[in-house]
mmCIF file of C-alpha atoms in Angstrom:
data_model
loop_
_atom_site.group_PDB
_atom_site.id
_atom_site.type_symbol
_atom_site.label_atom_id
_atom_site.label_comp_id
_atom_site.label_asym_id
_atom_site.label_seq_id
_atom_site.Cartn_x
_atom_site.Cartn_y
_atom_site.Cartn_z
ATOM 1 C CA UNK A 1 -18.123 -56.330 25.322
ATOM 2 C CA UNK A 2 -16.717 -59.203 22.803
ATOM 3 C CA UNK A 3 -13.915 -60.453 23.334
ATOM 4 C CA UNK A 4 -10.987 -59.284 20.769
ATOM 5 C CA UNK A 5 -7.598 -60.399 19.465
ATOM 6 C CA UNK A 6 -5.824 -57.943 21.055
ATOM 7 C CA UNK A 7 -7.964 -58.528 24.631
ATOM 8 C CA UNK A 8 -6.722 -61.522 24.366
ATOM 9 C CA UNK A 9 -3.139 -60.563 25.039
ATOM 10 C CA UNK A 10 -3.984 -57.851 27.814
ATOM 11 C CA UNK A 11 -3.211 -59.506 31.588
ATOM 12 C CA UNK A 12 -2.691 -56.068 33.155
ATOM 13 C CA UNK A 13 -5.661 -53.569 33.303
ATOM 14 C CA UNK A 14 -4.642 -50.333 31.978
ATOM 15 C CA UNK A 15 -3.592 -47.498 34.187
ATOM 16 C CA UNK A 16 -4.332 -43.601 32.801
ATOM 17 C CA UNK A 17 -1.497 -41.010 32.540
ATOM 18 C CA UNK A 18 -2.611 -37.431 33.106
ATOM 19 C CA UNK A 19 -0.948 -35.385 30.293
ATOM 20 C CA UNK A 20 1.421 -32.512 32.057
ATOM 21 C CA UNK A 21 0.326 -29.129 31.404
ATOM 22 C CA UNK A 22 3.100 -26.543 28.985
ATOM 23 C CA UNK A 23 3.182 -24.454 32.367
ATOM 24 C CA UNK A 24 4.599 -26.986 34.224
ATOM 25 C CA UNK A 25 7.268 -27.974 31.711
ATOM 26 C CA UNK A 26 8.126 -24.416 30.554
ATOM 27 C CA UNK A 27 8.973 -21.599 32.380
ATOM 28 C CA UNK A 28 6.537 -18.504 32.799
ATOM 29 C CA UNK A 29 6.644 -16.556 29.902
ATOM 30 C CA UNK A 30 5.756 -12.740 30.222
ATOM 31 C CA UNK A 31 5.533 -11.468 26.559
ATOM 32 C CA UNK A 32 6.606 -7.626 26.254
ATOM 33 C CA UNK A 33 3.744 -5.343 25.791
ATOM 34 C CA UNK A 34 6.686 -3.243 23.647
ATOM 35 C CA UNK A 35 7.382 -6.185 21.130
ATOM 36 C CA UNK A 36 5.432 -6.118 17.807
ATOM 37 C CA UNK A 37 5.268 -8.553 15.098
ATOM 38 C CA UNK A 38 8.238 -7.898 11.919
ATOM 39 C CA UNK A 39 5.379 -7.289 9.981
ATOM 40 C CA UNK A 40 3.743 -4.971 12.183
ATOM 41 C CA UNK A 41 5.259 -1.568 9.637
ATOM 42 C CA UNK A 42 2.557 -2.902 6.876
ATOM 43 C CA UNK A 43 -0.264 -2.904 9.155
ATOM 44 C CA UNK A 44 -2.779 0.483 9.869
ATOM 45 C CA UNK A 45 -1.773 2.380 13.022
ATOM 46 C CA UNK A 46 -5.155 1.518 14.171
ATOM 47 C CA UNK A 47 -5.526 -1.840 13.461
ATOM 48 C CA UNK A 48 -6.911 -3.240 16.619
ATOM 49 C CA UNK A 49 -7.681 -0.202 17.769
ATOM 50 C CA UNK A 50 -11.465 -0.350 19.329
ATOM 51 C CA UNK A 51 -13.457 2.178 21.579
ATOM 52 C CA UNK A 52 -14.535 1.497 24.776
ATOM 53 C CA UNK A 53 -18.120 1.866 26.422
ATOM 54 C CA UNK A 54 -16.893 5.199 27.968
ATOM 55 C CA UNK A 55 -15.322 6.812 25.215
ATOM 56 C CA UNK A 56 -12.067 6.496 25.921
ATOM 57 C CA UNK A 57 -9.939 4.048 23.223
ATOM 58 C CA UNK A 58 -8.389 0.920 24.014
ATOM 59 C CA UNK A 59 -5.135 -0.961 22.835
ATOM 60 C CA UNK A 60 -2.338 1.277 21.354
ATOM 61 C CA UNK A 61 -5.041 4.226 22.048
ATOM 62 C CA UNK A 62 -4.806 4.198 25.747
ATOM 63 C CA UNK A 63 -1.264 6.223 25.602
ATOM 64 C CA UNK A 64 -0.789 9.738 24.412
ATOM 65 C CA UNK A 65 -0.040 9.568 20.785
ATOM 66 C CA UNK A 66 -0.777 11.163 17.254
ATOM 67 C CA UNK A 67 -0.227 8.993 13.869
ATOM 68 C CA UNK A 68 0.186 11.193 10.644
ATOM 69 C CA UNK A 69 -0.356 8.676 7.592
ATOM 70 C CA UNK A 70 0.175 10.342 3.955
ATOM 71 C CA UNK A 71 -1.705 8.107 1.822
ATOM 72 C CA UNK A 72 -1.305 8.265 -2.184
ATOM 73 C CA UNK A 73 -3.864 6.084 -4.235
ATOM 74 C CA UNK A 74 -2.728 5.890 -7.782
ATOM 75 C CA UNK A 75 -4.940 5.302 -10.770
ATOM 76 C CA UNK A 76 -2.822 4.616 -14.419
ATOM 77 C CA UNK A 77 -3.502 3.817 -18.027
ATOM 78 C CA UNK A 78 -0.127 3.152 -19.996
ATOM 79 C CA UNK A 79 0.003 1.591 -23.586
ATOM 80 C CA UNK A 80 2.584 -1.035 -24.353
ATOM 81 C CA UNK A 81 4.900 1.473 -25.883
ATOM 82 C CA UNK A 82 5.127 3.277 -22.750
ATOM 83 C CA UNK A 83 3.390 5.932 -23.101
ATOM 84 C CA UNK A 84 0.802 6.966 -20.694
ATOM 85 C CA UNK A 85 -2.831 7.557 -21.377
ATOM 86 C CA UNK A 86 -4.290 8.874 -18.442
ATOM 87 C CA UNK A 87 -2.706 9.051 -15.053
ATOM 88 C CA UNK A 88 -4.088 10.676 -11.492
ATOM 89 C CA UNK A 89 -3.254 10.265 -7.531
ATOM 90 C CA UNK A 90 -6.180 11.058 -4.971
ATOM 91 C CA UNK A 91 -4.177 11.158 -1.582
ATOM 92 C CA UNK A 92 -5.106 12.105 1.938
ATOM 93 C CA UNK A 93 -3.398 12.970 5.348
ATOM 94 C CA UNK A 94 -5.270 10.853 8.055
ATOM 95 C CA UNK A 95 -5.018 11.364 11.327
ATOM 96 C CA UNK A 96 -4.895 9.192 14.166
ATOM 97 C CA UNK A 97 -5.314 10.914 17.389
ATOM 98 C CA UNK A 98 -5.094 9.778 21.189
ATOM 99 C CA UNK A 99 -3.995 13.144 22.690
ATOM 100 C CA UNK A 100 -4.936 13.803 26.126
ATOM 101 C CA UNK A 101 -6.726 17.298 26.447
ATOM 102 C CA UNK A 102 -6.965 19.152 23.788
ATOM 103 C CA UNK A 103 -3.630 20.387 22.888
ATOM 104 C CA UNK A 104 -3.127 22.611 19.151
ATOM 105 C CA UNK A 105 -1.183 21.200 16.710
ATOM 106 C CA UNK A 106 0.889 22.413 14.211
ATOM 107 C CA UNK A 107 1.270 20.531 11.061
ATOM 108 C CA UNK A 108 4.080 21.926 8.459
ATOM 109 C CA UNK A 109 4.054 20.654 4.675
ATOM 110 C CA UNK A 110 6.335 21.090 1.823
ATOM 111 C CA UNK A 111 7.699 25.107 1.925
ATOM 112 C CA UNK A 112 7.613 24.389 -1.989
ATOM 113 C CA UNK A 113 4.217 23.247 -2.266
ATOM 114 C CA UNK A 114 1.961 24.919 -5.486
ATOM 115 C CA UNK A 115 -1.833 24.228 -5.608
ATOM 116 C CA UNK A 116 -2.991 25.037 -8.887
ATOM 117 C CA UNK A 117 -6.865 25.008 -8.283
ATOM 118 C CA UNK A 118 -8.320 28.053 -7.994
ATOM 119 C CA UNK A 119 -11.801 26.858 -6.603
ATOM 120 C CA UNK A 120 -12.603 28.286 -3.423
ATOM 121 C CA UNK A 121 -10.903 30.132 -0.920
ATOM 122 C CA UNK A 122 -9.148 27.121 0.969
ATOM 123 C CA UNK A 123 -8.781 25.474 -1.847
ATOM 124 C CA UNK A 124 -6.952 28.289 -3.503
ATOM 125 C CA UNK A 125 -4.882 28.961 -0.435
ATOM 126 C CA UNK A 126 -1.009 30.026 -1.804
ATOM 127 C CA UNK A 127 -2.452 29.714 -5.432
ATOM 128 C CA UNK A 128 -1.860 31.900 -8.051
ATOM 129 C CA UNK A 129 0.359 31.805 -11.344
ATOM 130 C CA UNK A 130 3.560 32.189 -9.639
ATOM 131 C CA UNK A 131 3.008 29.118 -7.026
ATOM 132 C CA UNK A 132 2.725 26.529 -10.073
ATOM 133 C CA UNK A 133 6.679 26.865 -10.318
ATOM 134 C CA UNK A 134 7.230 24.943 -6.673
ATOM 135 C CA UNK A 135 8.663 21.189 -6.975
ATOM 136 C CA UNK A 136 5.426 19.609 -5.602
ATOM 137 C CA UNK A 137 2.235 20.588 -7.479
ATOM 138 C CA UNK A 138 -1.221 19.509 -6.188
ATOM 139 C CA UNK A 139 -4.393 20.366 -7.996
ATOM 140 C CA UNK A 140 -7.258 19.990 -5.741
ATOM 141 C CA UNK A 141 -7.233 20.205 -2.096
ATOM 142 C CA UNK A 142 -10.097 20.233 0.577
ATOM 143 C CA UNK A 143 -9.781 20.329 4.343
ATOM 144 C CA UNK A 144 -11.291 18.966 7.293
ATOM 145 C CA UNK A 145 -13.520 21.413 9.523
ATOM 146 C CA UNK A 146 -11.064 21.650 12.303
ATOM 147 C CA UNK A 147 -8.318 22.945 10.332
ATOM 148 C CA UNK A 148 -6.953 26.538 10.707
ATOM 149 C CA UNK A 149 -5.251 28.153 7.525
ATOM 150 C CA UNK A 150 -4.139 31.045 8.816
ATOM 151 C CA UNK A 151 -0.534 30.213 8.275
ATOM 152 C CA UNK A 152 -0.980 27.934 5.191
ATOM 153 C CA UNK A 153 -0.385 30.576 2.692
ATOM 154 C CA UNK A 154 2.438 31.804 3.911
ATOM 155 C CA UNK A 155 4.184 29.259 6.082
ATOM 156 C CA UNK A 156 2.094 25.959 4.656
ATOM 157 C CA UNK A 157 1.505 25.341 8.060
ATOM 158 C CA UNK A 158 -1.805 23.863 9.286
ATOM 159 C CA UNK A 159 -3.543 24.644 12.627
ATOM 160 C CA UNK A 160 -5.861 22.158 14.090
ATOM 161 C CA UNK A 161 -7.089 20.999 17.557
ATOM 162 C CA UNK A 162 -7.966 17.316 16.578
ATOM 163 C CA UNK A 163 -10.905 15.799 17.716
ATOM 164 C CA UNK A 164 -10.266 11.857 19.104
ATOM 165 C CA UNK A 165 -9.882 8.937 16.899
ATOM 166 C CA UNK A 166 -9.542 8.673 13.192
ATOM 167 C CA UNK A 167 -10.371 11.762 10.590
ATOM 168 C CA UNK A 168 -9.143 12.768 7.113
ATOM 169 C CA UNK A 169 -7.058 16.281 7.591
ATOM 170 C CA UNK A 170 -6.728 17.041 4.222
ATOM 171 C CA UNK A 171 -8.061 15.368 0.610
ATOM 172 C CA UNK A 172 -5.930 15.865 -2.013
ATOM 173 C CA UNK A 173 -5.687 15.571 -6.169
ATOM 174 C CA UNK A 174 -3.008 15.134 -9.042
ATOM 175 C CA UNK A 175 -5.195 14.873 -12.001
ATOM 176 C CA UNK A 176 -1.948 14.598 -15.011
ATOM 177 C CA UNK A 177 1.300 13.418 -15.165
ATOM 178 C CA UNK A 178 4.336 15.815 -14.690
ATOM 179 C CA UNK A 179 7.003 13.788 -14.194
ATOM 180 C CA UNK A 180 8.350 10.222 -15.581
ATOM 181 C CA UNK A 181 9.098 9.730 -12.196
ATOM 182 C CA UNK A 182 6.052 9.510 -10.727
ATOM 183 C CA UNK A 183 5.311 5.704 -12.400
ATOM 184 C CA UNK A 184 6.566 3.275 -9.613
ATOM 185 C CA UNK A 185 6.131 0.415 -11.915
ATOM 186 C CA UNK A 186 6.782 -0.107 -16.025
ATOM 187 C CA UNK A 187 5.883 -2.753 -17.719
ATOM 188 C CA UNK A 188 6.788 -4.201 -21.454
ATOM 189 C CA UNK A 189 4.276 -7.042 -22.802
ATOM 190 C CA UNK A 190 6.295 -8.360 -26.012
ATOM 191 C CA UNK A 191 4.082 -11.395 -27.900
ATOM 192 C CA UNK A 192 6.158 -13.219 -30.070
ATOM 193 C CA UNK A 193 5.057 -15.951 -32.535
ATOM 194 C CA UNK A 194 5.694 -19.345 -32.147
ATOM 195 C CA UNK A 195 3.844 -21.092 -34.397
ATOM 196 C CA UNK A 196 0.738 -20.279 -36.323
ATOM 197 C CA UNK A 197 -1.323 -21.962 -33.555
ATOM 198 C CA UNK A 198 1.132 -21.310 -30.973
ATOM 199 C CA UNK A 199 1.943 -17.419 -29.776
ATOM 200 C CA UNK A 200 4.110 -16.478 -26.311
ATOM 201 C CA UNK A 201 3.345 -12.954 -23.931
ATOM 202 C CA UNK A 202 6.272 -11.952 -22.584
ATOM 203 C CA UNK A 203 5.621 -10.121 -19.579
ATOM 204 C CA UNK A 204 8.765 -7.543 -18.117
ATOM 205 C CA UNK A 205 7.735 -5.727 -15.329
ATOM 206 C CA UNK A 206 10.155 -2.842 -13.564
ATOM 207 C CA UNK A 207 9.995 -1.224 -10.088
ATOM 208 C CA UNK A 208 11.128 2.044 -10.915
ATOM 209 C CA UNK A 209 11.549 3.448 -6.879
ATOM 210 C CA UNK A 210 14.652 3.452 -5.104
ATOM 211 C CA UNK A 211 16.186 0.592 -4.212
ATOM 212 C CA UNK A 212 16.314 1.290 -0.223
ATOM 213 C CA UNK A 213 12.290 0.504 -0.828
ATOM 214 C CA UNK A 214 10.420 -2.249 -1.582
ATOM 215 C CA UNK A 215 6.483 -2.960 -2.932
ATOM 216 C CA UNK A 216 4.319 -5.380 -0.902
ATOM 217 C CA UNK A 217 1.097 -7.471 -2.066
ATOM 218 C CA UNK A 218 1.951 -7.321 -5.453
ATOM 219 C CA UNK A 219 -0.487 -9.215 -7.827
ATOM 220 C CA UNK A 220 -0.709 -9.169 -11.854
ATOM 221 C CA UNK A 221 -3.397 -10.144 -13.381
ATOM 222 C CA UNK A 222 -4.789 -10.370 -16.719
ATOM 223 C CA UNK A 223 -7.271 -12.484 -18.992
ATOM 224 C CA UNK A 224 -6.931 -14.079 -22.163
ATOM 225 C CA UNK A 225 -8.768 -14.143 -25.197
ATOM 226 C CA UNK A 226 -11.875 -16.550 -25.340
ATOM 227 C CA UNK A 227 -10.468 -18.236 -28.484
ATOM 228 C CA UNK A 228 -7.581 -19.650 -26.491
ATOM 229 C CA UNK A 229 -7.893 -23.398 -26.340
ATOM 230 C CA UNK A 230 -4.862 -24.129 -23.790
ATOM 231 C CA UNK A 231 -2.131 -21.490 -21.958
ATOM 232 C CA UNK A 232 0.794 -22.482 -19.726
ATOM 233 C CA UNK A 233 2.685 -19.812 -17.614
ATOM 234 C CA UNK A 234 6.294 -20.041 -16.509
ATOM 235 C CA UNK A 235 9.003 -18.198 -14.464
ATOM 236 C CA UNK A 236 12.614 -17.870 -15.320
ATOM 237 C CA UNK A 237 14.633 -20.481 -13.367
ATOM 238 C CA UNK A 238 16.165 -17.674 -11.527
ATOM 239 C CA UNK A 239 13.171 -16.933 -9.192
ATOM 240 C CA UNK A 240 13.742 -17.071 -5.769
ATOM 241 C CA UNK A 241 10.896 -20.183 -5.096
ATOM 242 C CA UNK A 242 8.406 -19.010 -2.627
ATOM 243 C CA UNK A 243 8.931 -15.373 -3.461
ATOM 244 C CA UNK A 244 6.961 -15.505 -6.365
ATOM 245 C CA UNK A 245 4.097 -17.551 -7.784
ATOM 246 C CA UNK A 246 2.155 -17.749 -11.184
ATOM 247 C CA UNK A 247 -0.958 -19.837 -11.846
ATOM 248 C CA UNK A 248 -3.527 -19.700 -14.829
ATOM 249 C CA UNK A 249 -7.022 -20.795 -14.033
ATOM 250 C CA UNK A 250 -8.668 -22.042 -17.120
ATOM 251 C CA UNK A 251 -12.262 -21.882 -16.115
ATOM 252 C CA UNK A 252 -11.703 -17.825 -15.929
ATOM 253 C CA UNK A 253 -8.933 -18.215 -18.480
ATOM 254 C CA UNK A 254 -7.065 -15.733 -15.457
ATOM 255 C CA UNK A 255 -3.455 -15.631 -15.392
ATOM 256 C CA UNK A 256 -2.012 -14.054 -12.626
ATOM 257 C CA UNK A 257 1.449 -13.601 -10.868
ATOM 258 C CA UNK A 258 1.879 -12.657 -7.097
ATOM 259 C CA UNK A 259 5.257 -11.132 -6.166
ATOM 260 C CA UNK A 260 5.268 -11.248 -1.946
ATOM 261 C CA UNK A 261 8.595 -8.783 -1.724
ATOM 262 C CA UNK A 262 9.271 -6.501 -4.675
ATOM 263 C CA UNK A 263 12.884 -4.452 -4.154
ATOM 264 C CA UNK A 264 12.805 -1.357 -5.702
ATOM 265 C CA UNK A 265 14.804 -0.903 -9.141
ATOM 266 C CA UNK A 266 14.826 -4.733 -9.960
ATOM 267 C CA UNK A 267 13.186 -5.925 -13.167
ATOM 268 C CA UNK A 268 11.375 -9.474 -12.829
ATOM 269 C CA UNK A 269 10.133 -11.300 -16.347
ATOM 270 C CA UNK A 270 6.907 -13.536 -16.716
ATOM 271 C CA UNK A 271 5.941 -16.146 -19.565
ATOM 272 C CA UNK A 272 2.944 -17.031 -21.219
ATOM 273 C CA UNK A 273 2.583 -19.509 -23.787
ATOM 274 C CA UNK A 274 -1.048 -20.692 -25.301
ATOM 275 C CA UNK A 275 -2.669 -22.277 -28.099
ATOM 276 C CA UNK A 276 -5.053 -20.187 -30.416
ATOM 277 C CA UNK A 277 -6.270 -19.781 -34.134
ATOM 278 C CA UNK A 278 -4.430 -17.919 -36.413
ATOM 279 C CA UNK A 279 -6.632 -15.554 -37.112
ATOM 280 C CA UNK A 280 -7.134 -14.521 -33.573
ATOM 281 C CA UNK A 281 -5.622 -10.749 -33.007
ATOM 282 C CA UNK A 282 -4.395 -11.327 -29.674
ATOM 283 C CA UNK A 283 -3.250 -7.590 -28.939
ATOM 284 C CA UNK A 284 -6.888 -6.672 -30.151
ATOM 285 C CA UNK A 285 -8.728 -9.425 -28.189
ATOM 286 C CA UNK A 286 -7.218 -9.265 -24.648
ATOM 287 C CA UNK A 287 -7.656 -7.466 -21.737
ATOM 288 C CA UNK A 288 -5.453 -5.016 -19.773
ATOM 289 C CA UNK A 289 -2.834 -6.422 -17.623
ATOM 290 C CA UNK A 290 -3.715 -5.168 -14.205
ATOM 291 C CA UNK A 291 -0.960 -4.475 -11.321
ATOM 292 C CA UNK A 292 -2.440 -4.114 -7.333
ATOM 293 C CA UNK A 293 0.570 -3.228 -5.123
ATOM 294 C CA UNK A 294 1.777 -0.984 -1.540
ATOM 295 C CA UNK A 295 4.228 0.745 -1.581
ATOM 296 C CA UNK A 296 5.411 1.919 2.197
ATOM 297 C CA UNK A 297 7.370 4.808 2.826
ATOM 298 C CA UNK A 298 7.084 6.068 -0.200
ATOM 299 C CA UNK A 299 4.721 8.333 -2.059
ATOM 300 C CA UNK A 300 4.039 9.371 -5.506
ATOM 301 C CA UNK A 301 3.217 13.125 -4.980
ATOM 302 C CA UNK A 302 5.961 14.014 -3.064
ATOM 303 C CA UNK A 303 3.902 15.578 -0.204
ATOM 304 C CA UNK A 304 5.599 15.717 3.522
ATOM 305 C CA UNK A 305 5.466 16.546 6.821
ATOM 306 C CA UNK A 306 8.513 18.797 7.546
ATOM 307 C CA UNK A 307 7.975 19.032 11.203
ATOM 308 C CA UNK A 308 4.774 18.364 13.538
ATOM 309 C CA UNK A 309 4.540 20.635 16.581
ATOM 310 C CA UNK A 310 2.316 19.680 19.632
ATOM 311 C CA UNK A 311 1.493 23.019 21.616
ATOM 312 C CA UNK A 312 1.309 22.433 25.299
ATOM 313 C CA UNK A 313 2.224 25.032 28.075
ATOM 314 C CA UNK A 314 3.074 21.709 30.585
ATOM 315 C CA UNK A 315 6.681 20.599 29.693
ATOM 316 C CA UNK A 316 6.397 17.477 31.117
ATOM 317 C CA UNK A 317 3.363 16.764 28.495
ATOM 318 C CA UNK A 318 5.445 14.712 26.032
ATOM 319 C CA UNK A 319 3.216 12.302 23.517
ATOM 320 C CA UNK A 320 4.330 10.206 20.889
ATOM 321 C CA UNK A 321 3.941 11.260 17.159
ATOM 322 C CA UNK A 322 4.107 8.970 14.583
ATOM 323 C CA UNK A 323 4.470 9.643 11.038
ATOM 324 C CA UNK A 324 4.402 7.423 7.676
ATOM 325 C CA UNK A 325 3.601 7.745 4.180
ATOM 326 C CA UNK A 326 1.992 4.893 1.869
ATOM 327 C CA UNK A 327 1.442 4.159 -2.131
ATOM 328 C CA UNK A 328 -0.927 1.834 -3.156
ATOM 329 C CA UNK A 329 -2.495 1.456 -6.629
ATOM 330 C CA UNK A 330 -5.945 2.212 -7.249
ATOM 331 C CA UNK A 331 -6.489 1.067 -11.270
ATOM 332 C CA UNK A 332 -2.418 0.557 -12.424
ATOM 333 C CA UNK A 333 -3.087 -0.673 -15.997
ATOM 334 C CA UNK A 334 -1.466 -1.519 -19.043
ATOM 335 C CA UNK A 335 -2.835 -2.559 -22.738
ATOM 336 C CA UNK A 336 -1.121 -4.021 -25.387
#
């Protein structure tokens, strides 16, 4: 090779030096098979769940558990006023199992619990005119094949012998609104006018849960009129940074506002300021504002497992049961 500047200099010949390996600087390192990740509460029971060749299921499957989740999906249509349009939950109780045998299981609901449909005979099950007074008030209900309901009318207990792996126990429906209560979120769009080419969306959003609880994965969204010519959105200077984010995308003309941790009971403000003709009817020319959100360990129709009973003659036959409950909007939307 030609000669170089820097060859030039060189009078020793270089010597490699191996790199030494992490294992022989640190010290072994055993992780805990019992240690999950913080985040690990937000995650499905199953998630990495898979089946082996012979049947059998691997990862948290291997032991002897059960997972109970109680799932509400909640669709919404509230006006800017407040008042709400149309409003429905479709929820489920999954069921995760990894029993070993086939033990019976005994799975108690709300003593209080009134289904109002009158469709069918399990669907009817502790129906009549008198079981619309209880404090939780379903209207539809369907159950898996496996499911006993010999005790459901009179106990609201359910009897199953569940088959391995994932299935849906019971599908479920709340097709109106009975309580104000039963909106986790409320929002307040307020446009003021700032100039004749100049108008401002002021965005208040509430999380009307308890404040032990808090919403995850929380994204607003909305679009604005085609007329607008320019749009900037802003957050009030007391937003934790990092917590929340806003951006507005002007190919899509797409605002939209993510919100990582949402504590329950805390009210949190958005502004939107664009440029647009005068003669443009905002409230009449843009679309819905759109809220996606979870809510763990919480749900909307109230429905719960009062006590789950594994039925095995062997006493030392002791398996884990897991239970949880989830809300997580379906179609949550508001128009001005």
């Amino acid at each position: 090779a030609p000669p170089t500047d820097l060859q030039a200099s060189l009078f020793n010949k270089p010597i490699p030096v191996e790199q030494p390996s992490v294992a022989s600087v640190l010290p072994s390192f055993k992780p805990n098979p019992k240690t999950m990740a913080s985040a690990a509460a937000h995650k499905s029971v199953v998630a990495g769940v898979q089946p082996t060749p012979f049947g059998g299921w691997g990862a948290r499957g291997a032991g002897n558990e059960i997972f109970i989740d109680l799932v509400d999906r909640i669709s919404a249509l509230i006006t800017a006023e407040g008042s709400v349009r149309s409003f429905s939950v479709d929820g489920c109780i999954q069921m995760k199992s990894f029993l070993k045998g086939q033990p019976h299981v005994h799975l108690a609901l709300n003593e209080d619990l009134a289904i109002a449909s009158g469709a069918g005979t399990r669907a009817s099950a502790g129906g009549g005119a008198s079981a619309l007074y209880g404090a939780v008030h379903l209207d539809d209900i369907n159950f898996h094949e496996c499911v006993s309901l010999e005790r459901f009318e009179s106990e609201r207990v359910l009897t199953l012998s569940p088959p391995s792996g994932e299935f849906v126990v019971m599908n479920f429906r709340i097709g109106t609104l009975r309580s104000e209560r039963q909106l986790p979120f409320r929002l307040w769009p307020t446009v003021h006018v700032l100039t004749d080419l100049k108008k401002e969306l002021q965005l208040t959003v509430k999380a009307d849960f308890p404040d032990k609880l808090h919403a995850v994965n929380v994204r607003v969204s909305f679009t604005l009129p085609k007329s607008v010519t320019s749009a900037t959105v802003s957050l009030p200077a007391s937003a934790v940074r990092g917590a929340q984010a806003a951006t507005y995308t002007e190919a899509t003309r797409l605002v939209e506002w993510t919100i990582k941790k949402w504590p329950g009971s805390q009210a949190l403000s958005l502004s939107t300021k664009m440029a647009l003709p005068a003669s443009c009817d905002l409230k009449k020319e843009m679309g819905p504002i759109s809220m996606a959100f979870e809510i763990p360990c919480y749900n909307v129709s109230q429905l719960a497992v009062r006590h789950l009973h594994i039925i095995e003659r062997d006493k030392s036959y002791k398996p884990h049961r897991w239970v949880r409950c989830l809300t997580h909007a379906s179609s949550y939307c508001c128009r001005l």
